[in-house]
Amino acid sequence: DQQVKQNSPSLSVQEGRISILNCDYTNSMFDYFLWYKKYPAEGPTFLISISSIKDKNEDGRFTVFLNKSAKHLSLHIVPSQPGDSAVYFCAAMSNSGGSNYKLTFGKGTLLTVNP
Amino acid sequence: GAGVSQSPSNKVTEKGKDVELRCDPISGHTALYWYRQSLGQGLEFLIYFQGNSAPDKSGLPSDRFSAERTGGSVSTLTIQRTQQEDSAVYLCASSSVVGGTEAFFGQGTRLTVV
């Protein structure tokens, strides 16, 4: 049972436009969410996170939105740059007692930003 | 070191041989994860260590796979009697797991079984 789902395996956008990457989760115990970026032949690197007490977190060109009622989060990149081309992974965890804090990842979305 | 270190970076082995992959987490990080990424696939969870708790082995694909973490630090992932389908990049990550901090990944070990 896949608890974190990224239903779009790939996304292609033009440089300068907005990239929107989506993620859905099924476990209502998840209360902390993260986005990772992965270039080929490298390990994933942390990008941005959001706690369930917020519905938005912004860091420069990157904004993560969380809709708890829909169990949905999204990553917006504005403006998109060719260097943003990578695989983006959504991850979730529960910080509540007994959860043991394990990160659960989605399968990733390959973003291609065309010059 | 400053980051998660994995060795070797590349490993080519013959089918049926055993392999050991090593992960040195960031000092002080209590949580350690192993994932693998097969060609064209996402991150597949293998095993999770958290402090002195029993590890979560729910992602190990078969009994040929095992992992241990000695002294709460270095971890070794062992694959016995390797098969061609074991070929993948094996990624290790660690985190401090206090207040929802992020996990930091190593560069991975690319395993090729021929």
XYZ file of C-alpha atoms in Angstrom:
229
model
C 0.000 0.000 0.000
C 1.604 3.205 -1.167
C 1.066 5.831 1.500
C 2.682 8.681 -0.431
C 1.741 9.016 -4.071
C 3.162 11.150 -6.835
C 0.864 10.370 -9.716
C 2.780 12.266 -12.382
C 6.005 10.471 -13.278
C 7.148 13.421 -15.352
C 6.481 17.106 -15.984
C 7.851 19.433 -18.626
C 7.691 23.239 -18.380
C 9.221 26.232 -20.119
C 11.905 28.286 -18.450
C 10.402 31.190 -16.523
C 7.023 29.532 -16.063
C 5.644 27.914 -12.929
C 6.284 24.248 -12.134
C 3.697 22.547 -9.940
C 4.521 19.143 -8.523
C 1.796 17.269 -6.704
C 1.753 14.710 -3.934
C -1.052 12.857 -2.167
C -0.912 10.846 1.020
C -3.234 8.399 2.682
C -1.953 8.139 6.253
C -3.747 10.692 8.434
C -1.002 10.334 11.050
C 1.507 12.089 8.790
C 2.182 15.552 10.153
C 5.451 16.598 8.573
C 6.174 16.737 4.868
C 9.333 17.245 2.866
C 10.431 17.661 -0.712
C 13.733 16.321 -1.986
C 15.473 16.934 -5.282
C 17.687 14.389 -6.976
C 20.109 14.833 -9.837
C 21.420 11.778 -11.702
C 24.279 9.981 -9.952
C 23.749 11.967 -6.754
C 21.853 11.318 -3.542
C 18.605 13.218 -2.928
C 19.008 16.617 -1.287
C 16.520 18.286 0.995
C 14.639 21.165 -0.561
C 11.814 22.396 1.650
C 9.478 21.118 4.342
C 6.172 21.939 5.972
C 4.548 21.041 9.254
C 0.872 20.172 9.391
C 0.206 23.230 11.550
C 0.883 25.365 8.483
C -0.663 25.442 5.046
C 2.169 27.194 3.255
C 5.930 27.493 3.491
C 8.018 29.609 1.171
C 11.748 29.646 0.500
C 12.852 31.798 -2.401
C 11.475 30.383 -5.627
C 10.071 27.344 -3.852
C 6.717 27.213 -2.063
C 5.053 24.180 -0.579
C 1.302 24.153 0.002
C -0.471 21.694 2.263
C -4.185 20.864 2.163
C -4.754 18.588 5.139
C -8.408 17.932 4.458
C -7.560 16.696 0.973
C -4.351 14.982 2.120
C -2.575 16.788 -0.672
C 0.535 18.868 -0.967
C 2.190 20.613 -3.839
C 5.531 22.191 -4.616
C 5.550 25.346 -6.710
C 8.701 26.570 -8.391
C 8.529 30.096 -9.768
C 10.202 31.024 -12.030
C 11.428 27.644 -13.238
C 15.039 27.433 -14.384
C 16.816 24.775 -16.478
C 18.930 23.906 -13.424
C 15.744 22.824 -11.651
C 15.534 19.839 -13.966
C 15.731 16.841 -11.636
C 13.605 14.181 -9.982
C 11.525 15.560 -7.108
C 10.492 13.286 -4.267
C 7.725 13.981 -1.802
C 8.159 12.481 1.675
C 6.094 12.336 4.841
C 6.512 11.340 8.443
C 4.655 11.325 11.719
C 6.237 13.106 14.653
C 3.714 11.821 17.145
C 4.620 9.287 19.805
C 5.019 5.685 18.742
C 5.482 6.506 15.086
C 9.275 6.124 15.199
C 9.675 9.040 12.776
C 10.147 6.963 9.632
C 10.210 8.912 6.368
C 7.982 7.520 3.626
C 8.766 8.607 0.057
C 6.750 8.848 -3.106
C 8.083 7.441 -6.373
C 9.189 10.832 -7.648
C 8.401 13.172 -10.533
C 10.944 13.977 -13.212
C 10.839 17.717 -13.909
C 12.317 18.991 -17.148
C 12.633 22.748 -17.596
C 13.180 23.650 -21.226
C 15.232 26.741 -22.112
C 33.024 13.900 7.941
C 30.372 16.500 7.357
C 27.969 14.346 5.393
C 26.724 10.773 4.994
C 29.446 8.637 3.494
C 28.836 5.432 1.575
C 31.323 2.892 0.316
C 32.066 1.620 -2.165
C 30.673 4.116 -4.650
C 30.505 1.412 -7.299
C 30.451 -2.358 -6.987
C 30.333 -4.946 -9.731
C 29.816 -8.488 -8.556
C 29.072 -11.854 -10.036
C 25.681 -13.419 -9.592
C 25.621 -15.605 -6.503
C 28.299 -13.689 -4.615
C 27.678 -11.857 -1.344
C 28.209 -8.098 -1.068
C 28.485 -5.674 1.807
C 27.626 -2.003 1.493
C 28.712 0.447 4.139
C 27.153 3.639 5.426
C 28.749 6.168 7.780
C 25.979 8.492 8.967
C 26.379 12.038 10.174
C 27.798 12.013 13.686
C 25.077 12.190 16.321
C 22.241 11.218 13.999
C 20.126 8.568 15.666
C 18.059 7.547 12.654
C 19.468 5.702 9.653
C 17.678 4.570 6.509
C 18.542 2.336 3.594
C 16.750 2.804 0.271
C 17.384 1.542 -3.192
C 16.595 2.987 -6.575
C 16.403 0.619 -9.500
C 16.718 1.937 -13.036
C 13.745 4.150 -13.833
C 12.130 3.536 -10.448
C 11.505 5.631 -7.355
C 13.001 5.271 -3.908
C 12.267 1.858 -2.417
C 12.448 1.710 1.368
C 14.521 -1.179 2.709
C 15.206 -0.761 6.424
C 15.145 1.891 9.148
C 17.140 2.112 12.364
C 16.114 4.514 15.130
C 18.243 4.685 18.240
C 18.007 1.530 20.318
C 14.614 0.514 18.945
C 14.176 -2.653 16.944
C 14.813 -1.825 13.267
C 11.923 -1.607 10.837
C 12.813 -4.291 8.304
C 9.507 -4.198 6.483
C 11.067 -3.108 3.194
C 13.671 -5.828 2.820
C 12.705 -7.677 -0.380
C 13.915 -11.126 0.660
C 15.802 -12.984 3.359
C 18.945 -12.553 1.283
C 19.007 -8.970 2.507
C 20.097 -8.016 6.005
C 21.455 -4.939 7.709
C 23.009 -4.081 10.991
C 24.029 -0.940 12.751
C 26.919 -1.225 15.150
C 27.200 1.070 18.138
C 24.396 3.234 16.844
C 26.622 4.573 14.099
C 27.992 2.735 11.056
C 25.606 0.482 9.179
C 26.265 -2.401 6.820
C 23.765 -3.708 4.297
C 24.525 -7.275 3.247
C 23.087 -8.984 0.200
C 23.712 -12.707 0.021
C 23.717 -14.753 -3.175
C 23.197 -11.669 -5.321
C 20.823 -11.799 -8.264
C 20.705 -9.595 -11.338
C 17.511 -7.929 -10.080
C 19.504 -6.663 -7.092
C 21.292 -4.250 -9.413
C 20.395 -0.757 -8.250
C 21.722 2.303 -6.487
C 21.620 1.742 -2.752
C 21.151 4.953 -0.794
C 21.717 5.553 2.884
C 20.342 8.514 4.818
C 20.534 9.714 8.392
C 18.643 12.246 10.453
C 18.601 13.589 13.972
C 14.880 12.938 14.270
C 14.220 15.694 16.724
C 11.328 17.936 15.820
C 11.023 16.719 12.259
C 14.424 17.469 10.819
C 15.215 16.308 7.345
C 17.206 13.233 6.406
C 20.539 13.671 4.658
C 21.476 11.224 1.951
C 24.799 9.805 0.903
C 25.868 9.597 -2.730
C 24.827 5.995 -2.942
C 26.473 2.736 -3.974
C 25.814 1.614 -7.530
C 25.611 -2.165 -7.458
C 25.794 -4.112 -10.691
C 25.297 -7.857 -10.629
C 26.600 -9.572 -13.745
